[in-house]
Structures are given as C-alpha cells and as structure tokens.
C-alpha cells in the first residue's frame, strides 16, 4: 500500500497567481461627460476618503490599545488600603464640637435664610402669549356664537308671533253667520298689536 503524500510534496503544482486588484466602480461605466459623471466621481472620491479615514483610525486605536496594555502591565501593584485615618480627618474628629448657634446668633447669613424663604422666578411657560391670544379668540368666538343664537331665537319667536297674528286676523275677518265681520275677535288681535308696538 502506498504511503500518503505530505503537504510539502505538492511543490510540483504551480502556485495560484493572484489577480491584480482592479479597484471598484461606482455607477454605470458608459456615462457621458457632464453632471452625472462628475457626481459619480465625487461619490467615489468620498468613499475612498472615508475608507482611508477608517483605516487610519483603526491603526491609531490599535496603537493606543497597545500603549495602554504596556503601561498597565508596567504599573507597580498597589498596596492594600490601610485602616489608619488621614491626618487632616483625624484632626477634624479630635477638635471639640461647637454648639449650634440659634437664630439670633452672630451668623446673620444663615438666620436670614431661615427666616425668609427664597423667592424663585416663576417657571417660564412656553407659548404663554399665544395661549392668552388663543383663549381671547375663543371667548370672542363663543360670544359671537351666543349672540347669533339669541338673534336667531328672537327671529323665530317674531315669525311665530306674526304667523299667529296673521291667522287670528284671518279668522276674525271671515264672516259670521250672516256675513258680518267678528269685531270682538278682531279687536283682541288689534289690541295685542298696539300693546306690542307701544312696548317696543
């Protein structure tokens, strides 16, 4: 049985040659000279520029990472924290306590703050002027609507009264049994009309 060939024995086959990189194309290849071609060239130039920026940024980032890892590796190990207090803190703790001052004490700045609450500026309301104008317009529109409704209600009432008066006069003018006008009915209608005219 034949032994297996090792990878080094494959030298007799020709190596695969790499094709030369051709670059990349943006847009159609057969554009006429003019705005379209210039636009395509601008896009290609921008793409190349962005790729170069990304590549240089990646290199810088890699360099920084390498330098950070070396500085951290070279740093000496930190000592564990001790339980002793800092001298300034120890001095503050050892100092005798001062009694708190009352409102009439020598420290007038604090007493003034305690007596009078701080006045703050009112919080600005956005579009306050526009909101007031809109509310004013709304009230005016509502007043106009109410006036219109009142006028139409009075108009309807007058029409009803006029129709009622017309019917009453027509009924009064029709002849009675012997063809005479009904003066009693007619006088009542005329009296109401006179009262209404004098009332206005």
Tab-separated table of C-alpha atoms in Angstrom, residues 74-199:
chain	number	residue	atom	x	y	z
A	74	UNK	CA	4.410	48.091	33.843
A	75	UNK	CA	2.492	49.752	36.702
A	76	UNK	CA	3.555	48.504	40.142
A	77	UNK	CA	0.923	46.661	42.161
A	78	UNK	CA	-0.939	48.923	44.551
A	79	UNK	CA	-0.618	48.496	48.284
A	80	UNK	CA	-3.743	47.466	50.148
A	81	UNK	CA	-5.524	50.349	51.853
A	82	UNK	CA	-4.639	50.840	55.496
A	83	UNK	CA	-7.170	51.321	58.259
A	84	UNK	CA	-5.453	54.461	59.573
A	85	UNK	CA	-7.237	57.796	59.022
A	86	UNK	CA	-5.760	60.686	57.111
A	87	UNK	CA	-4.112	63.201	59.484
A	88	UNK	CA	-6.429	66.069	58.427
A	89	UNK	CA	-9.518	63.914	59.020
A	90	UNK	CA	-8.137	62.765	62.386
A	91	UNK	CA	-7.575	66.410	63.417
A	92	UNK	CA	-11.140	67.312	62.443
A	93	UNK	CA	-12.524	64.429	64.511
A	94	UNK	CA	-10.385	65.331	67.533
A	95	UNK	CA	-11.472	69.005	67.513
A	96	UNK	CA	-14.126	69.895	70.171
A	97	UNK	CA	-17.700	70.211	68.913
A	98	UNK	CA	-19.054	73.731	68.553
A	99	UNK	CA	-22.575	74.309	69.942
A	100	UNK	CA	-25.140	75.120	67.237
A	101	UNK	CA	-25.999	78.812	67.011
A	102	UNK	CA	-29.597	79.968	67.470
A	103	UNK	CA	-31.493	82.282	65.089
A	104	UNK	CA	-30.226	85.413	66.891
A	105	UNK	CA	-26.575	84.285	66.714
A	106	UNK	CA	-23.676	86.085	65.178
A	107	UNK	CA	-24.027	84.222	61.900
A	108	UNK	CA	-26.618	86.523	60.308
A	109	UNK	CA	-26.418	84.947	56.844
A	110	UNK	CA	-27.866	81.623	57.994
A	111	UNK	CA	-30.525	83.257	60.202
A	112	UNK	CA	-31.752	85.390	57.306
A	113	UNK	CA	-32.106	82.263	55.145
A	114	UNK	CA	-34.087	80.546	57.886
A	115	UNK	CA	-36.496	83.445	58.418
A	116	UNK	CA	-37.383	84.299	54.843
A	117	UNK	CA	-37.979	81.651	52.169
A	118	UNK	CA	-36.070	82.040	48.957
A	119	UNK	CA	-38.034	83.682	46.206
A	120	UNK	CA	-37.717	81.991	42.856
A	121	UNK	CA	-38.527	83.254	39.453
A	122	UNK	CA	-41.721	81.788	38.094
A	123	UNK	CA	-41.114	78.948	35.716
A	124	UNK	CA	-41.426	80.216	32.139
A	125	UNK	CA	-44.464	78.821	30.406
A	126	UNK	CA	-43.784	78.225	26.727
A	127	UNK	CA	-46.115	79.990	24.297
A	128	UNK	CA	-47.885	81.873	27.133
A	129	UNK	CA	-48.637	84.897	24.950
A	130	UNK	CA	-50.020	82.721	22.164
A	131	UNK	CA	-52.122	80.769	24.668
A	132	UNK	CA	-53.630	84.019	26.004
A	133	UNK	CA	-54.414	85.226	22.481
A	134	UNK	CA	-55.977	81.875	21.594
A	135	UNK	CA	-58.117	81.975	24.759
A	136	UNK	CA	-59.218	85.529	23.896
A	137	UNK	CA	-60.145	84.498	20.344
A	138	UNK	CA	-62.026	81.500	21.722
A	139	UNK	CA	-64.044	83.697	24.097
A	140	UNK	CA	-64.824	86.158	21.291
A	141	UNK	CA	-65.982	83.339	19.026
A	142	UNK	CA	-68.147	81.950	21.833
A	143	UNK	CA	-69.704	85.408	22.420
A	144	UNK	CA	-70.427	85.765	18.687
A	145	UNK	CA	-71.994	82.290	18.632
A	146	UNK	CA	-74.209	83.127	21.616
A	147	UNK	CA	-75.260	86.443	20.020
A	148	UNK	CA	-76.092	84.653	16.765
A	149	UNK	CA	-78.134	82.015	18.594
A	150	UNK	CA	-80.008	84.709	20.562
A	151	UNK	CA	-80.753	86.675	17.381
A	152	UNK	CA	-81.983	83.555	15.568
A	153	UNK	CA	-84.149	82.612	18.576
A	154	UNK	CA	-85.724	86.102	18.629
A	155	UNK	CA	-86.238	85.949	14.861
A	156	UNK	CA	-88.046	82.616	15.187
A	157	UNK	CA	-90.173	83.996	18.007
A	158	UNK	CA	-91.165	87.044	15.925
A	159	UNK	CA	-92.012	84.817	12.964
A	160	UNK	CA	-94.240	82.660	15.179
A	161	UNK	CA	-95.984	85.743	16.635
A	162	UNK	CA	-96.501	87.207	13.148
A	163	UNK	CA	-97.933	83.902	11.887
A	164	UNK	CA	-100.190	83.659	14.947
A	165	UNK	CA	-101.377	87.277	14.400
A	166	UNK	CA	-102.000	86.634	10.708
A	167	UNK	CA	-104.066	83.530	11.457
A	168	UNK	CA	-106.066	85.349	14.159
A	169	UNK	CA	-106.830	88.275	11.798
A	170	UNK	CA	-107.802	85.893	9.013
A	171	UNK	CA	-110.142	84.088	11.387
A	172	UNK	CA	-111.623	87.376	12.644
A	173	UNK	CA	-112.212	88.705	9.132
A	174	UNK	CA	-114.149	85.673	8.000
A	175	UNK	CA	-117.789	86.430	8.082
A	176	UNK	CA	-120.103	85.171	10.751
A	177	UNK	CA	-123.468	83.534	10.183
A	178	UNK	CA	-124.833	86.482	8.335
A	179	UNK	CA	-121.530	87.502	6.640
A	180	UNK	CA	-120.583	90.285	9.086
A	181	UNK	CA	-117.004	90.650	10.479
A	182	UNK	CA	-116.343	89.416	14.035
A	183	UNK	CA	-115.343	92.677	15.671
A	184	UNK	CA	-114.774	91.119	19.113
A	185	UNK	CA	-112.123	88.762	17.840
A	186	UNK	CA	-110.586	91.397	15.609
A	187	UNK	CA	-110.401	93.940	18.456
A	188	UNK	CA	-108.499	91.490	20.684
A	189	UNK	CA	-105.873	90.907	17.985
A	190	UNK	CA	-105.545	94.626	17.228
A	191	UNK	CA	-105.232	95.423	20.976
A	192	UNK	CA	-102.355	92.957	21.304
A	193	UNK	CA	-100.695	94.506	18.280
A	194	UNK	CA	-100.968	98.031	19.737
A	195	UNK	CA	-99.517	96.833	23.067
A	196	UNK	CA	-96.571	95.217	21.291
A	197	UNK	CA	-95.866	98.390	19.239
A	198	UNK	CA	-96.050	100.622	22.317
A	199	UNK	CA	-93.863	98.195	24.318
